[in-house]
PDB file of C-alpha atoms and ligand atoms in Angstrom:
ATOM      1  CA  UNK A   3       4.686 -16.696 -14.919  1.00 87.00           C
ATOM      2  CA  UNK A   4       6.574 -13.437 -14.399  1.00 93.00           C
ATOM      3  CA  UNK A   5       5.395 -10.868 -16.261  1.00 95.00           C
ATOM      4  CA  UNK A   6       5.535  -7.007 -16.409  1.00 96.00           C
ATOM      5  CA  UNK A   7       4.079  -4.352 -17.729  1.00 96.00           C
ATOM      6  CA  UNK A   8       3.486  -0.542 -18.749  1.00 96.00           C
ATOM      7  CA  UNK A   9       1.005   1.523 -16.992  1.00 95.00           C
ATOM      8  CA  UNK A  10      -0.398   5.428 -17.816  1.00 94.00           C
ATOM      9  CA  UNK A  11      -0.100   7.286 -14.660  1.00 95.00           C
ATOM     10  CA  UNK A  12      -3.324   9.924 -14.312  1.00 90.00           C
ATOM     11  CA  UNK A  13      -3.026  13.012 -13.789  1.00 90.00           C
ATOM     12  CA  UNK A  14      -4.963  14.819 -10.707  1.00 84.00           C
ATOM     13  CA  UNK A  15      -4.503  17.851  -8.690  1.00 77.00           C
ATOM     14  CA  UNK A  16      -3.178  18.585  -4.921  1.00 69.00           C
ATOM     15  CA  UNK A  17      -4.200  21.396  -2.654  1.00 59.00           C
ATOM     16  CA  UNK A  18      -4.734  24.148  -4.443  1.00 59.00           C
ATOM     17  CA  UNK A  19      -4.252  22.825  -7.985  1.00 62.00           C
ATOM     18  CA  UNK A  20      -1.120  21.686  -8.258  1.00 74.00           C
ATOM     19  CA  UNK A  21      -0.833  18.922 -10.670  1.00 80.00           C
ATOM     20  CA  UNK A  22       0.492  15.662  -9.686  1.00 89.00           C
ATOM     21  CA  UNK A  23       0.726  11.861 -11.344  1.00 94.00           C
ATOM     22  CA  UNK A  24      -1.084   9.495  -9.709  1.00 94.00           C
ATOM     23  CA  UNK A  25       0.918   6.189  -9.532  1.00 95.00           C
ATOM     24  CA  UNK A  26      -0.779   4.359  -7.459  1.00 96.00           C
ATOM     25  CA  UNK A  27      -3.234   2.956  -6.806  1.00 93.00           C
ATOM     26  CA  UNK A  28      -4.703   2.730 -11.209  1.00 90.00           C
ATOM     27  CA  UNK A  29      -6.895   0.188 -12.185  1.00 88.00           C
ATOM     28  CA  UNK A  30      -4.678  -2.279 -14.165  1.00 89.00           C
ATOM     29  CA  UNK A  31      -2.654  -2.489 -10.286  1.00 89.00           C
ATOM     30  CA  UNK A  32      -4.124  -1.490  -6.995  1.00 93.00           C
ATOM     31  CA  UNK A  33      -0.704  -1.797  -4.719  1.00 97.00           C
ATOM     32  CA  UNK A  34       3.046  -3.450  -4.895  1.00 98.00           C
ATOM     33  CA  UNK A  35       3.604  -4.959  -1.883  1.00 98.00           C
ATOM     34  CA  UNK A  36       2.331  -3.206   0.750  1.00 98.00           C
ATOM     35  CA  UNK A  37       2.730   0.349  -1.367  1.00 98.00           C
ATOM     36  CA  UNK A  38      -0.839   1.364  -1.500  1.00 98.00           C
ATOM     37  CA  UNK A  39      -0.446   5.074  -3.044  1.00 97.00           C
ATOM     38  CA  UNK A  40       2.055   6.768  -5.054  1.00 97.00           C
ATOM     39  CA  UNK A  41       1.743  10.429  -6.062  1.00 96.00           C
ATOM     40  CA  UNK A  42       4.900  12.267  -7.959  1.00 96.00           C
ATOM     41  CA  UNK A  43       4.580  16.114  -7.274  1.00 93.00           C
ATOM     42  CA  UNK A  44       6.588  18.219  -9.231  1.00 88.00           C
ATOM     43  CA  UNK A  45       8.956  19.639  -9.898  1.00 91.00           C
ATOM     44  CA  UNK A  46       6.874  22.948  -9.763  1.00 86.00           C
ATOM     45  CA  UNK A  47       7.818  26.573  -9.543  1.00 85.00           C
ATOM     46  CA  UNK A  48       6.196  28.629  -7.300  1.00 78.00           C
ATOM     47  CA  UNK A  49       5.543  32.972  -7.980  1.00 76.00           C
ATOM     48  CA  UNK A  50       6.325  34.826  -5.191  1.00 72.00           C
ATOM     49  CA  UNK A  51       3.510  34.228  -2.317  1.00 73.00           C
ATOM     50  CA  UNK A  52       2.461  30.761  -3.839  1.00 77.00           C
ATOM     51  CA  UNK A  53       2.156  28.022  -1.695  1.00 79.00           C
ATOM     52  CA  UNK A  54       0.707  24.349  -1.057  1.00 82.00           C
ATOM     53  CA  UNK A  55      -1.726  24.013   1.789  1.00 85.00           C
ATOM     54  CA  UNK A  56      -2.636  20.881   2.765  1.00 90.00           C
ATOM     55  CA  UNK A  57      -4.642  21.306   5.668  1.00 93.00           C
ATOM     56  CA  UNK A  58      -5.221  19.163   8.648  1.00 97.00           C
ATOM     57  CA  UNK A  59      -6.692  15.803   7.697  1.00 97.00           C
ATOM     58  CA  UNK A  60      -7.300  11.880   9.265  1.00 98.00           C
ATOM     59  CA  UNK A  61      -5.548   8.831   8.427  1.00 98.00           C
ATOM     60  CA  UNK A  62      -6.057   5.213   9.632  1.00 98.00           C
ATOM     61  CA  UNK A  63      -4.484   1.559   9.113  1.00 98.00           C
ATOM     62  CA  UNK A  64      -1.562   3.176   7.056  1.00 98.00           C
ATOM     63  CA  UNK A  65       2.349   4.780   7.229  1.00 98.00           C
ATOM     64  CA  UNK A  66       2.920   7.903   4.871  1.00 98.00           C
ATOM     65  CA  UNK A  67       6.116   8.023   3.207  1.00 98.00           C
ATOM     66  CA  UNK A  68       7.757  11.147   1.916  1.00 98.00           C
ATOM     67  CA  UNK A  69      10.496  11.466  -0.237  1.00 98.00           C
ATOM     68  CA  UNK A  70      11.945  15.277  -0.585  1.00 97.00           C
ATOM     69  CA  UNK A  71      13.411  15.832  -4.114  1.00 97.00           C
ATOM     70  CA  UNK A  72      13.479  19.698  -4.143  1.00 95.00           C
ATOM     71  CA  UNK A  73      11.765  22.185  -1.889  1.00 93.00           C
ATOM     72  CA  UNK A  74      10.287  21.912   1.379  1.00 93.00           C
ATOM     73  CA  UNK A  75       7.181  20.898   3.382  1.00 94.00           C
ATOM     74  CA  UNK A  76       5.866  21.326   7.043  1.00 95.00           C
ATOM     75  CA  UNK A  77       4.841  18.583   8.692  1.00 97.00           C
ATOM     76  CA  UNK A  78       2.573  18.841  11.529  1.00 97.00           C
ATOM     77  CA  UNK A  79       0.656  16.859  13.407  1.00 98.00           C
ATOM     78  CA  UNK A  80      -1.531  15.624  16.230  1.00 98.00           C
ATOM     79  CA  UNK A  81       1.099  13.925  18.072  1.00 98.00           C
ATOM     80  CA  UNK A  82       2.878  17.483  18.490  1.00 98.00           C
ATOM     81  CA  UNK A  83       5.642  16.743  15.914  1.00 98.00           C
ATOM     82  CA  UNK A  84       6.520  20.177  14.125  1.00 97.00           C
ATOM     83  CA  UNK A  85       9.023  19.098  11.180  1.00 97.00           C
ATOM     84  CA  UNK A  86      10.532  20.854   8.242  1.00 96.00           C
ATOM     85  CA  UNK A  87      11.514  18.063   5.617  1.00 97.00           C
ATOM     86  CA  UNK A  88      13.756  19.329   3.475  1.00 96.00           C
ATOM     87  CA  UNK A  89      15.719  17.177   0.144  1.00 97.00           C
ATOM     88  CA  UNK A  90      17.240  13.932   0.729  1.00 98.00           C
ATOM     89  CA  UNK A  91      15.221  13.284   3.811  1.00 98.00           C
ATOM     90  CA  UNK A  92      12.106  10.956   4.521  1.00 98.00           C
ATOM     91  CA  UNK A  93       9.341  12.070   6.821  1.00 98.00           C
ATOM     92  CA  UNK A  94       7.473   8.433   8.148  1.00 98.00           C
ATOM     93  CA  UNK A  95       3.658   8.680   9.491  1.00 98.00           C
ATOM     94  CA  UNK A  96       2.459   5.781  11.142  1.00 98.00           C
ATOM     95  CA  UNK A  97      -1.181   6.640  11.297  1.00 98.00           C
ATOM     96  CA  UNK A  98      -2.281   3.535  13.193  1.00 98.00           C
ATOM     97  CA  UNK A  99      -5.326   3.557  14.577  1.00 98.00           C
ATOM     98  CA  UNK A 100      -5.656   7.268  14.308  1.00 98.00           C
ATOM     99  CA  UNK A 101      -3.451  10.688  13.304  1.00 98.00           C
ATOM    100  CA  UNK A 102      -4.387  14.177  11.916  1.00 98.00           C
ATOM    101  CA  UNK A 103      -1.133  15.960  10.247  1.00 98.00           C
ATOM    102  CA  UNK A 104      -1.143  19.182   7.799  1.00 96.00           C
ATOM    103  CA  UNK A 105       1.472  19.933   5.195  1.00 94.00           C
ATOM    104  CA  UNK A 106       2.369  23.071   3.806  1.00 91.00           C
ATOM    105  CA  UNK A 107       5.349  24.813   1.916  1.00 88.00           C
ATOM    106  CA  UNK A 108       6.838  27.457   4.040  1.00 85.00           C
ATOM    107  CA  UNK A 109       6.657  31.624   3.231  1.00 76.00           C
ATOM    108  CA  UNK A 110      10.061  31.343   3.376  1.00 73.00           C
ATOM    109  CA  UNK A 111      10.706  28.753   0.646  1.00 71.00           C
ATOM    110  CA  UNK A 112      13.121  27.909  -2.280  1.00 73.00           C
ATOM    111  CA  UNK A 113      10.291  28.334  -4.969  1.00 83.00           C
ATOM    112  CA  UNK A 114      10.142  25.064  -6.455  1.00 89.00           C
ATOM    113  CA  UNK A 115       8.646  21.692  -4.775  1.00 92.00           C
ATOM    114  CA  UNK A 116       9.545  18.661  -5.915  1.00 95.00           C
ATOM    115  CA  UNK A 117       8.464  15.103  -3.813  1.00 96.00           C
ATOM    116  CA  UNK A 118       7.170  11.632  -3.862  1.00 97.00           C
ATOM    117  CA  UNK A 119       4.701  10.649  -1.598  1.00 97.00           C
ATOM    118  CA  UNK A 120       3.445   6.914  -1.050  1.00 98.00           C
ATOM    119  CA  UNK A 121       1.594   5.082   1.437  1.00 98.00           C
ATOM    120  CA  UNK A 122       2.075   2.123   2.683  1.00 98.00           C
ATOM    121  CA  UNK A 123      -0.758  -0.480   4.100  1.00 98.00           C
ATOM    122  CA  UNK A 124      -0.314  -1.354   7.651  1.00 98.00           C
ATOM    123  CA  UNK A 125      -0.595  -5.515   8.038  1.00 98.00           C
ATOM    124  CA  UNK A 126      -3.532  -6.541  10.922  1.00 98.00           C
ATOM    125  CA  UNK A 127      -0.667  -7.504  13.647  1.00 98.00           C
ATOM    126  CA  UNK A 128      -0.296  -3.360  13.377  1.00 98.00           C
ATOM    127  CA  UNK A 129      -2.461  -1.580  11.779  1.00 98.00           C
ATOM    128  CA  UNK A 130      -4.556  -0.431  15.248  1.00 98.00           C
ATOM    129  CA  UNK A 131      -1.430   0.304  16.621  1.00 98.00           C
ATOM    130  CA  UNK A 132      -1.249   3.634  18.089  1.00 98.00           C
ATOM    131  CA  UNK A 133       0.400   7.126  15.836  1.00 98.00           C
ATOM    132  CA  UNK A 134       3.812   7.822  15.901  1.00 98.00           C
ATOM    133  CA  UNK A 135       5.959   9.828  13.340  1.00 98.00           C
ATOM    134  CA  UNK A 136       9.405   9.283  12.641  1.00 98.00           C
ATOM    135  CA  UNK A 137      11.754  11.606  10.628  1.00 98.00           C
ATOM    136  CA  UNK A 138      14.930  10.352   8.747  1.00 98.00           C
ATOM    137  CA  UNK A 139      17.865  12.809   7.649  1.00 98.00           C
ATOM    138  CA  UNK A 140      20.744  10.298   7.008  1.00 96.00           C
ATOM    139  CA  UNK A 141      19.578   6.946   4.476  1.00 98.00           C
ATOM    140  CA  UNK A 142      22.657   4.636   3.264  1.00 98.00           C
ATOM    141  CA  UNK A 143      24.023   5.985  -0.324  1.00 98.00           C
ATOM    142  CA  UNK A 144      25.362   3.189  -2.855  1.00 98.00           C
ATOM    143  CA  UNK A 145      27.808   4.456  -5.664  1.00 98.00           C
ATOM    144  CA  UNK A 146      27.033   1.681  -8.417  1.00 98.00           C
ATOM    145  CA  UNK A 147      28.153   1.617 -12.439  1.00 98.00           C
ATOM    146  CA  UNK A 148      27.380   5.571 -12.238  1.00 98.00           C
ATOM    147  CA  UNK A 149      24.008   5.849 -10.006  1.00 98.00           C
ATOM    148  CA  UNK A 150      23.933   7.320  -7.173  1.00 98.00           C
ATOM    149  CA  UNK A 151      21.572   5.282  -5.289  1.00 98.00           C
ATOM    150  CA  UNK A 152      19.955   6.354  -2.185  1.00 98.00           C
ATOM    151  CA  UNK A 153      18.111   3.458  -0.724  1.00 98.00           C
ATOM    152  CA  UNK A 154      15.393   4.376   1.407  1.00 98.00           C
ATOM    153  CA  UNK A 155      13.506   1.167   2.759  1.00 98.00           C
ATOM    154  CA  UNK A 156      14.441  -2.244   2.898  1.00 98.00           C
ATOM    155  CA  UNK A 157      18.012  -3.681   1.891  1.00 98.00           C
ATOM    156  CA  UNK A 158      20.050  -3.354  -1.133  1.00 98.00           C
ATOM    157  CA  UNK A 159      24.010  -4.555  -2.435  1.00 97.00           C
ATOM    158  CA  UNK A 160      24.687  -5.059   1.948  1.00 97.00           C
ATOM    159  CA  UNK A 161      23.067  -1.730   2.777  1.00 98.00           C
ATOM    160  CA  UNK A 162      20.021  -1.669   5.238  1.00 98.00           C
ATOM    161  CA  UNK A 163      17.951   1.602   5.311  1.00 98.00           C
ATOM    162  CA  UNK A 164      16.809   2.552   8.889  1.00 98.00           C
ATOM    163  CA  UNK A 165      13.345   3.491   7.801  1.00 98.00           C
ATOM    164  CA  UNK A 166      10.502   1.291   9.973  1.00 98.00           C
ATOM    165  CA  UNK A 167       8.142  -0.423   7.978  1.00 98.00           C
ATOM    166  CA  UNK A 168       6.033  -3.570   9.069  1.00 98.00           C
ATOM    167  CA  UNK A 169       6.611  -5.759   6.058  1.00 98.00           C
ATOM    168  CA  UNK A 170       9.055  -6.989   3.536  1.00 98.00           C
ATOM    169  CA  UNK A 171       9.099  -3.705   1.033  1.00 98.00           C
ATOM    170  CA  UNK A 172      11.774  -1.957  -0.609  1.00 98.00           C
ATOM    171  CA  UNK A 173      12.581   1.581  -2.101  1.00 99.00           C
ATOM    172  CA  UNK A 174      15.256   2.929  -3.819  1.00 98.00           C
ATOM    173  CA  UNK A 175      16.244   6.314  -5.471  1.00 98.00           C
ATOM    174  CA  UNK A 176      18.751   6.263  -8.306  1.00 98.00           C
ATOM    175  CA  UNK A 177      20.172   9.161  -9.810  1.00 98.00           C
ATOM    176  CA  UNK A 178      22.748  10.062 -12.527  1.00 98.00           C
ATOM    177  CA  UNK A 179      24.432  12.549 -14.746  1.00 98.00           C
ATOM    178  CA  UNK A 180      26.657  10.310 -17.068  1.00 97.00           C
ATOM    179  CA  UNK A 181      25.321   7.119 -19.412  1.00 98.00           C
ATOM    180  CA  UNK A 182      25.105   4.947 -17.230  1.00 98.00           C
ATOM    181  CA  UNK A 183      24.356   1.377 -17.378  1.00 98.00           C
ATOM    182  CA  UNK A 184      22.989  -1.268 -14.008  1.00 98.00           C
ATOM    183  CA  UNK A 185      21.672  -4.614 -13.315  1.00 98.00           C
ATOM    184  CA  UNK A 186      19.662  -3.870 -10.635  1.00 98.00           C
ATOM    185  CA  UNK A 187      18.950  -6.887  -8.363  1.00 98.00           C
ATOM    186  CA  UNK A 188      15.392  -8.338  -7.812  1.00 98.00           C
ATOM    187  CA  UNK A 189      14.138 -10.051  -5.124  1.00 98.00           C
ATOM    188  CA  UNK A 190      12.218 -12.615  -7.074  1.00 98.00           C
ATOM    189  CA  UNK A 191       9.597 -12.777  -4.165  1.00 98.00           C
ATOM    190  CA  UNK A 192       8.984  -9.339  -4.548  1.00 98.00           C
ATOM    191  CA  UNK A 193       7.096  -7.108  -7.022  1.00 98.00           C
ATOM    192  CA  UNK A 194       8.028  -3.890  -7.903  1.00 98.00           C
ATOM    193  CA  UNK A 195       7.125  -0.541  -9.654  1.00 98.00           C
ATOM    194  CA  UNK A 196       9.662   1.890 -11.645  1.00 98.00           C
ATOM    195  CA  UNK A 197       8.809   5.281 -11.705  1.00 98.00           C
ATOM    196  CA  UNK A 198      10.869   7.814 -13.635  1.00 97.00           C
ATOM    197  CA  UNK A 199      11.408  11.202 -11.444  1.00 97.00           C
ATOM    198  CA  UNK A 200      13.144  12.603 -13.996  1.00 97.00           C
ATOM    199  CA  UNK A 201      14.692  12.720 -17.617  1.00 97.00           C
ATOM    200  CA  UNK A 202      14.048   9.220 -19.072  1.00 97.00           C
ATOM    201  CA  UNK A 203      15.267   5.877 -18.725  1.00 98.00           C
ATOM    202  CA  UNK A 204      15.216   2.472 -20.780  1.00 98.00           C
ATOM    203  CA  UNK A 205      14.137  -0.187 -18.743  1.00 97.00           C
ATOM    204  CA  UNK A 206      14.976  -4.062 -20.235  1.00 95.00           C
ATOM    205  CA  UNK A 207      15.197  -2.132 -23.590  1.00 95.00           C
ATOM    206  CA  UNK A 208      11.781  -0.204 -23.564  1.00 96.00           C
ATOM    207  CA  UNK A 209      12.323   3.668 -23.181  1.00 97.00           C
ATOM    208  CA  UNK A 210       9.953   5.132 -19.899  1.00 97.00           C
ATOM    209  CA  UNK A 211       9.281   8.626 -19.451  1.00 96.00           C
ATOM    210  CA  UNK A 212       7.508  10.246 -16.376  1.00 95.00           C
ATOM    211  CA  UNK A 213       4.108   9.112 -18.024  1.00 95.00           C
ATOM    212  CA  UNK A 214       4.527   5.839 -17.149  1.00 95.00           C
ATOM    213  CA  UNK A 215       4.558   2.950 -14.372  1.00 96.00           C
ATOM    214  CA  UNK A 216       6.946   0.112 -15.162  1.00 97.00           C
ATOM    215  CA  UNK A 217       4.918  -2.599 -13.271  1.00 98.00           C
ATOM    216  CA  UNK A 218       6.992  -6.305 -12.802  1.00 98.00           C
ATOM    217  CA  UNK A 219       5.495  -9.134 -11.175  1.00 98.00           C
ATOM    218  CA  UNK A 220       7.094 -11.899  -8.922  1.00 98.00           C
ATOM    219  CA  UNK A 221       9.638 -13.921 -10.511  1.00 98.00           C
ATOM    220  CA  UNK A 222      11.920 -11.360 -12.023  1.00 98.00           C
ATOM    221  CA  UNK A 223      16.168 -11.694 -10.983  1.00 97.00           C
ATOM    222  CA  UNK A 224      17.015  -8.073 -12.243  1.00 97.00           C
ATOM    223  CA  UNK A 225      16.087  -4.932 -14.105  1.00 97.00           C
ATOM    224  CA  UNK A 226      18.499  -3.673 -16.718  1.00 98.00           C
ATOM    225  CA  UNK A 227      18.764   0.381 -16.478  1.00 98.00           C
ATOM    226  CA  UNK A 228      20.131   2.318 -18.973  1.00 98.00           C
ATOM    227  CA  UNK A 229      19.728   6.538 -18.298  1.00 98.00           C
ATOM    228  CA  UNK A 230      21.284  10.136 -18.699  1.00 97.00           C
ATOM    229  CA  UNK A 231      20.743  12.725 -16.806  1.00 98.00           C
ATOM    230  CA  UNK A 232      17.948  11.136 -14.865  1.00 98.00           C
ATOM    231  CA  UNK A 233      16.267   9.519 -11.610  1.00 98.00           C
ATOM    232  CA  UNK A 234      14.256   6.710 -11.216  1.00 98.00           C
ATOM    233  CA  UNK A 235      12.593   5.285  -8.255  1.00 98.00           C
ATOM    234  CA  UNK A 236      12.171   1.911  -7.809  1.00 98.00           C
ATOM    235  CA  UNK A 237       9.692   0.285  -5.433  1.00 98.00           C
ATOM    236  CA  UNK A 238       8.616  -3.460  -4.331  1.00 98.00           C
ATOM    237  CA  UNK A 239       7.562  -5.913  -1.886  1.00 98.00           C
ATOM    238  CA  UNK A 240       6.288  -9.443  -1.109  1.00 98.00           C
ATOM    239  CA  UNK A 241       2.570  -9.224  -2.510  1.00 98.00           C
ATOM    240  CA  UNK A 242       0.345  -7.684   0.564  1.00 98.00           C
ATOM    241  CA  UNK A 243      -2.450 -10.806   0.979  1.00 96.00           C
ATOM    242  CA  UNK A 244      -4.996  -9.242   3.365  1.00 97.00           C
ATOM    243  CA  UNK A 245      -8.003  -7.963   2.282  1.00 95.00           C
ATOM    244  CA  UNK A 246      -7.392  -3.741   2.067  1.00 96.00           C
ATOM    245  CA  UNK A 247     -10.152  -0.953   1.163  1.00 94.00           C
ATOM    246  CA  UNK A 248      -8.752   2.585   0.405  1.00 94.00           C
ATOM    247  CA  UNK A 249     -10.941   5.811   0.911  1.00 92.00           C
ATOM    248  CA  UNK A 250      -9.850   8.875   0.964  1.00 93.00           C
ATOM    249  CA  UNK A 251      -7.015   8.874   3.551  1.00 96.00           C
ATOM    250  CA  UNK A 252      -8.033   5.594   5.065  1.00 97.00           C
ATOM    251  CA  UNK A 253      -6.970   1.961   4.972  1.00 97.00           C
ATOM    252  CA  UNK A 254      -9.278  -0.818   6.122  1.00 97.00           C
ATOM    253  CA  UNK A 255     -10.131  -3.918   5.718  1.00 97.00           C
ATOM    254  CA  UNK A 256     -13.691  -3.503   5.382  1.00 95.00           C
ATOM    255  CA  UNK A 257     -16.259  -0.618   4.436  1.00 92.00           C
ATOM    256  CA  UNK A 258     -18.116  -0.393   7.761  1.00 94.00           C
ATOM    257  CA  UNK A 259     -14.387   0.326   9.152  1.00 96.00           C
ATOM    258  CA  UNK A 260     -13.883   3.433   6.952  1.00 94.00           C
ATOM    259  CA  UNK A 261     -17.297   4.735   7.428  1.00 92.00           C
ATOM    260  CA  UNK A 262     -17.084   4.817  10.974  1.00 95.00           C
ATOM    261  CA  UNK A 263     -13.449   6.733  10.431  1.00 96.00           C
ATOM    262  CA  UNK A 264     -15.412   8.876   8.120  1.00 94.00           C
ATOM    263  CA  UNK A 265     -18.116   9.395  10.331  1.00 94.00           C
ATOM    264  CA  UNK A 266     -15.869  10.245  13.916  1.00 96.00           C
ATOM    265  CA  UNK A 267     -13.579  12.559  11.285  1.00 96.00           C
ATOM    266  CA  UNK A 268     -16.957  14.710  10.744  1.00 93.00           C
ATOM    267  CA  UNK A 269     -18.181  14.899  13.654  1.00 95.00           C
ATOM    268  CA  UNK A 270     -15.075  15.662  15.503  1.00 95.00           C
ATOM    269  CA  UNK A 271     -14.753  12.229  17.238  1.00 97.00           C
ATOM    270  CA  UNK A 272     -11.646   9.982  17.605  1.00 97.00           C
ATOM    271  CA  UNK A 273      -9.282  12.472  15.698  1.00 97.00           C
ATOM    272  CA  UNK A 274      -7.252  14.473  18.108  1.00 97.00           C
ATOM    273  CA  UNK A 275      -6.744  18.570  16.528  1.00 96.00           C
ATOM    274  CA  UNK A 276      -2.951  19.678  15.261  1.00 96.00           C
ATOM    275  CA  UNK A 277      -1.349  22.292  17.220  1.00 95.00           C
ATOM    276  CA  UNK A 278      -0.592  25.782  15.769  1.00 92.00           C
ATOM    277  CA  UNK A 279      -2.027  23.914  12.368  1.00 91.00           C
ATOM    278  CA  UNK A 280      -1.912  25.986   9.137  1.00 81.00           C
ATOM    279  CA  UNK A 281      -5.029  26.178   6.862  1.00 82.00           C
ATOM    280  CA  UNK A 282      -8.200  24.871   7.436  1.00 88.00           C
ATOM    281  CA  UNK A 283      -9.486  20.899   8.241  1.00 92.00           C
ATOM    282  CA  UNK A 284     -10.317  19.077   4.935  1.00 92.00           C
ATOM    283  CA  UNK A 285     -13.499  17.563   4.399  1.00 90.00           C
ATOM    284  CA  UNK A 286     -14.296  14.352   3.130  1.00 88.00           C
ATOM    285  CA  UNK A 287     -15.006  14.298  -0.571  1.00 82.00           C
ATOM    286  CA  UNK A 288     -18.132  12.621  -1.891  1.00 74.00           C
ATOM    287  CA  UNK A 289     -16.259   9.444  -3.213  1.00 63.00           C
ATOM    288  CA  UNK A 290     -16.543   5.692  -3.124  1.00 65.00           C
ATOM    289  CA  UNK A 291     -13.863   3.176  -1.855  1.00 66.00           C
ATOM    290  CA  UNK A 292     -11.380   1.151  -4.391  1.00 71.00           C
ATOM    291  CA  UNK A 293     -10.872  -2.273  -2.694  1.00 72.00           C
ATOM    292  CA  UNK A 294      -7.353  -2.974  -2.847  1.00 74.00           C
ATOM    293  CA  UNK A 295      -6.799  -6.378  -2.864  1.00 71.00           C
ATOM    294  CA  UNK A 296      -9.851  -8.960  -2.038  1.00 64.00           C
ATOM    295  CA  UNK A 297      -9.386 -12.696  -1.586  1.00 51.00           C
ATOM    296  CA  UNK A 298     -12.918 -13.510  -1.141  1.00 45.00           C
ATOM    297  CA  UNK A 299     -15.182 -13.804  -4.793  1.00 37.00           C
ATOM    298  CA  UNK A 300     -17.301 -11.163  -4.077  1.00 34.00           C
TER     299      UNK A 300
HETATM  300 MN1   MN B 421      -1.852  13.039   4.585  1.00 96.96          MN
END
C-alpha cells in the first residue's frame, strides 16, 4: 500500500562547524532510490576571512551530487579537475572504484553558502568503474502554475536533464515568489523525498518546514504543492534492491569492502593525492557502518 510519511531531519556539523540537516540517510529511511545521502547546508553567512574547508578525502562505489543554491565551492580532485561551482549549476563525482576531491569556499567569495549535497549509490554493473567528474552549467527550466522548476536528473513534463546517473532517479528544484499552486507528477514506480530549501510549503495539505523530510512510498500519481516565497526539492527513484553499506565516504556492498577502502585510505594505498589541494587530508572517524538496504535476514 502506498504510504508516506514525515521525517525529523538531524542536525550535524560540516568542516569547521557549520551546521547542516542531515536528510539522508535517518533511521525511519536509509535511501530513495538510489539517493543514499542528503545534507542541506545553509544558507550561512560568512565574517570576513571565514571559510569551509573540506579537505582532501576518499570515496568509493558512489556519484556525489551538488546542487549550488547561493555561494560558491572549489572542487578539486585527483583526476586533475579544478572547478568553481557556482548557483544554478551541478558538480557530478563518479567516485567508482576510487577518487580523492577537496572542497572549499574561495577567499574571494560572496559571503553566504547555500547547497544541497546528495549521493547517489552506484548499482554493481558500475560501481568499480573507474573516477570521472562531470560539471553541468545549463539543466532544462520548466515554467509551471508559478514554479520555476529546474529539473536536475531524470525527466519531467517532456524535459530530460543531461546529468549521468546509472539508474532510474529523479531530482527536481522548484522555486517561487507568488501563491502558487501544482500537481506535481509521480512516477508511481518511484519513491521520493521532499525537502523544503526554503520558506515553507504544504504538501497534500500538511504544512513542511525545513525540519522535515516528506518521505512517499511507491504507488503515489502526484504531490499537491501549495507555497510562497519558497523552494522545495523533490527527489525519487525506483527502490535501489542491492545490498549497500555506507561508512564514512564509502559505498559497498559488504563490510570487508569498506575496511579494506578504509585501510588503503590510511595507509596511503589505492587513493591517488589532489593537486595544488587546499587544507589538510581527513581522517577516518571512529564510526560504525549503517547498512543501507539488506535483503538477506541477517
Ligand atoms: Mn566528498
Amino acid at each position: 500500500m502506498a504510504y508516506q510519511e514525515k521525517i525529523n531531519l538531524r542536525t550535524t556539523t560540516l568542516g569547521e562547524g557549520f551546521t547542516i540537516k542531515r536528510a539522508l540517510p535517518n533511521k525511519k529511511q536509509r535511501m530513495i532510490g538510489a539517493w543514499c545521502f542528503l545534507d542541506h547546508a545553509g544558507p550561512i553567512s560568512f565574517q570576513p576571512g571565514q571559510a569551509m574547508h573540506v579537505g582532501p578525502h576518499p570515496h568509493i562505489g558512489l556519484q556525489t551530487f551538488t546542487w549550488m543554491i547561493q555561494g560558491e565551492v572549489l572542487h578539486q580532485d585527483s583526476l586533475g579537475y579544478e572547478q568553481i561551482i557556482s548557483p544554478g549549476q551541478v558538480n557530478l563525482m563518479t567516485a567508482g572504484n576510487g577518487i580523492t576531491h577537496a572542497e572549499n569556499t574561495l577567499d574571494e567569495q560572496s559571503g553566504v553558502l547555500h547547497l544541497a549535497q546528495l549521493w547517489i549509490a552506484l548499482p554493481e554493473k558500475q560501481r568499480q568503474m573507474p573516477p570521472k567528474f562531470e560539471h553541468y552549467t545549463h539543466l532544462p527550466i520548466i515554467q509551471q502554475n508559478g514554479f520555476t522548476i529546474t529539473l536536475l536528473v531524470g525527466s519531467l513534463l517532456k524535459k530530460i536533464s543531461p546529468v549521468h546517473v546509472y539508474t532510474p532517479l529523479i531530482a527536481a528544484d522548484l522555486m517561487c515568489t507568488e501563491e502558487s499552486v501544482f500537481n506535481f507528477p509521480l512516477n508511481p514506480n518511484f519513491e521520493y523525498g521532499v525537502l523544503i530549501l526554503a520558506g515553507e510549503a504544504t504538501i497534500d495539505g500538511e504544512l513542511f518546514s525545513k525540519e522535515h523530510l516528506l518521505y512517499l512510498s511507491t504507488g503515489h500519481q502526484h504531490i499537491h504543492l501549495q507555497a510562497k516565497n519558497a523552494r522545495v526539492l523533490i527527489i525519487g527513484g525506483e527502490p535501489f534492491t542491492e545490498d549497500r553499506i555506507i561508512w564514512w565516504n564509502f559505498v559497498a556492498p559488504t563490510q570487508a569492502e569498506i575496511e579494506t577502502a578504509v585501510h588503503q585510505w590510511k595507509t596511503g594505498q589505492h587513493f591517488q593525492t589532489v593537486p595544488n589541494a587546499q587544507g589538510q587530508p581527513l581522517p577516518v572517524p571512529e564510526l560504525a557502518g549503517i547498512k543501507l538496504k539488506s535483503n538477506l535476514n541477517h
